Amino acid sequence: MGKSAKKIGILTAGGDCPGLNAAIRGVGKTAMIKYGMEVYGFSSGYLGLINNEYQKLGEKSLSGILTLGGTILGTSREKPFKHKEYDDYIQSKPDMILENCSNLGLDALVCIGGNGTMKTAGKLQELGLNVVGIPKTIDNDVWGTDQTFGFDSAVNIATEAIDRMHTTANSHKRIMVVEVMGHHTGWLTLYSGVAGGGDVILLPELEWDPEILKNYLLKRADQGKPYSIVVVAEGVKVPPHGKFKSKKWESAGSALARLIEDLTGLETRETILGYIQRGGTPSPRDRVIATELGAYAAGMAAAGEFGHMAAYKGNNLISVPLEEVAGKTKMVPVDHPLLGHARTIDTCFGDIKKQG
Ligand code: F6P
C-alpha cells in the first residue's frame, strides 16, 4: 500500500470503445467529490504523458459525457517501452514520462485500456510511478477480470447487424459471412453469433475443418433451409483447402466467403463489420460497468492501492495485481458453457472434437 493520492492523472490508451467517457467521469467525479483530489487528463494515451500534454479536469468538464462514445481525452497505440522509437527523442520515453509526472506533482496515474495498456502500466509501476488500471475493450480479453466495458455495446451492435443479414440472405437464398472484431479472441463473435442466431460460428480458440463446415452448410440446403449465416472472428485462420489458398492480405471474412462458395457451390457474400463495432454511445450496461470500475479505481488511488487493476470477479469489484495481468490474454475457454448450449441447438463451430 502506498500513500493516499491527492493529485491524479487519467489517460485512455489503445483502441477506443464505448464507455471510455463514462469511466473518465466515474474516476474523475469520485476523485474530486468523494476524495477531494485534483484531477488531470492526459491527451492521446501514453503519447500525452511523453509530450506533457494534459488539462486540468473540473466537475464541469466531466458533465454531459456519460453517453458520449469515443474518449474526450483522445487515445493512441503509443507503446513507450518500444526501444526502437526512442531515437527521435533525447531522453528515453519512460524517463520523459517520469519527469513529466514528477514536475506536475502527480501522486498516481489511472490508465484506462486493454492488455497492451495494462502491460505498459505495470512497467511504469516498476519504475516507481503509482499506477491504477481500468480494463476496457470490445474484445473482452483482458486477463484478471470477468468483464470489460465496451464489450456489451459491441455485442449489441454486432447482433443488430447479424439480425439484418437474415432477411437479405433469405431474399437471395445466399450464405452470408459476417466478420466480427475481437483481435485474437472470439468473445464478441460467440456472444453476437449466438444472440444473432448464427448457424455457423467460427472462433480462433477452436480448430475447425472446412469439410465439416461444407457438410453442415450442404445439409442445411438439402433440408430446404434457404440460407445460412456464418459468423467468423477476425482472428480465425482460413486454412488452404484443395486448390483454395487465402491471399496474404485477405481478411478472415473474405477468405472464408470464397472458400465456402468454392466448397459448396452456393452463392456467398461477406460483410466485415469493422469499426462500427467500436463507435457510438455505450449501452446502459457498459455505462454501469464503466462507472463502477471508475469509482472503484478512484477508491484504490485514495487507499494507496497501486500497481493494481480494478476488475470484476462475478458481480463483485476486486483489485488484481498488474503483474498478474500483464502479457496474458483471456481466451474463450473451449469448455465455455455457451458453446455447449449453442451446440444443443445445432450451431456448428466447425470443429472436429466436440469441445464445450
Ligand atoms: O482491441 C479492439 C480492436 O477493435 C480489435 O477488435 C481490433 O483487432 C483492433 O482493435 C483494431 O485496431 P486498430 O484500431 O489499431 O485498427
Short mmCIF file of N, CA and C and ligand atoms in Angstrom, two decimals, residues 15 77 137-139 181-183 234 275 278, ligand 1:
data_model
loop_
_atom_site.label_atom_id
_atom_site.label_comp_id
_atom_site.label_asym_id
_atom_site.label_seq_id
_atom_site.Cartn_x
_atom_site.Cartn_y
_atom_site.Cartn_z
N GLY A 15 -7.14 0.95 -28.58
CA GLY A 15 -8.33 1.19 -29.41
C GLY A 15 -9.46 1.74 -28.57
N ARG A 77 -2.06 4.29 -29.89
CA ARG A 77 -1.46 2.97 -29.61
C ARG A 77 0.02 3.10 -29.24
N THR A 137 -12.29 -2.78 -23.34
CA THR A 137 -12.10 -3.24 -24.71
C THR A 137 -13.36 -3.95 -25.20
N ILE A 138 -13.64 -3.77 -26.48
CA ILE A 138 -14.77 -4.51 -27.06
C ILE A 138 -14.44 -6.00 -27.13
N ASP A 139 -13.15 -6.36 -27.01
CA ASP A 139 -12.73 -7.75 -27.20
C ASP A 139 -13.00 -8.62 -25.95
N MET A 181 -15.06 -8.29 -34.99
CA MET A 181 -13.75 -8.00 -34.37
C MET A 181 -13.52 -8.88 -33.13
N GLY A 182 -12.38 -8.66 -32.49
CA GLY A 182 -12.08 -9.43 -31.27
C GLY A 182 -10.60 -9.72 -31.12
N HIS A 183 -9.80 -9.18 -32.07
CA HIS A 183 -8.35 -9.39 -32.08
C HIS A 183 -8.08 -10.90 -32.12
N GLU A 234 -12.46 -12.14 -36.56
CA GLU A 234 -11.38 -11.64 -37.41
C GLU A 234 -10.07 -12.42 -37.20
N TYR A 275 -15.16 -0.99 -37.80
CA TYR A 275 -15.11 -0.03 -36.68
C TYR A 275 -16.48 0.43 -36.17
N ARG A 278 -17.08 -0.32 -32.64
CA ARG A 278 -16.43 0.45 -31.56
C ARG A 278 -17.02 1.84 -31.37
O1 F6P B 1 -8.93 -4.07 -29.43
C1 F6P B 1 -10.02 -3.53 -30.09
C2 F6P B 1 -9.91 -3.73 -31.56
O2 F6P B 1 -11.02 -3.11 -32.15
C3 F6P B 1 -9.78 -5.16 -32.02
O3 F6P B 1 -11.01 -5.84 -32.01
C4 F6P B 1 -9.17 -4.98 -33.39
O4 F6P B 1 -8.45 -6.12 -33.78
C5 F6P B 1 -8.26 -3.80 -33.19
O5 F6P B 1 -8.76 -3.10 -32.06
C6 F6P B 1 -8.16 -2.84 -34.34
O6 F6P B 1 -7.17 -1.91 -34.01
P1 F6P B 1 -6.87 -0.54 -34.73
O7 F6P B 1 -7.80 0.49 -34.14
O8 F6P B 1 -5.47 -0.24 -34.36
O9 F6P B 1 -7.09 -0.73 -36.19
#
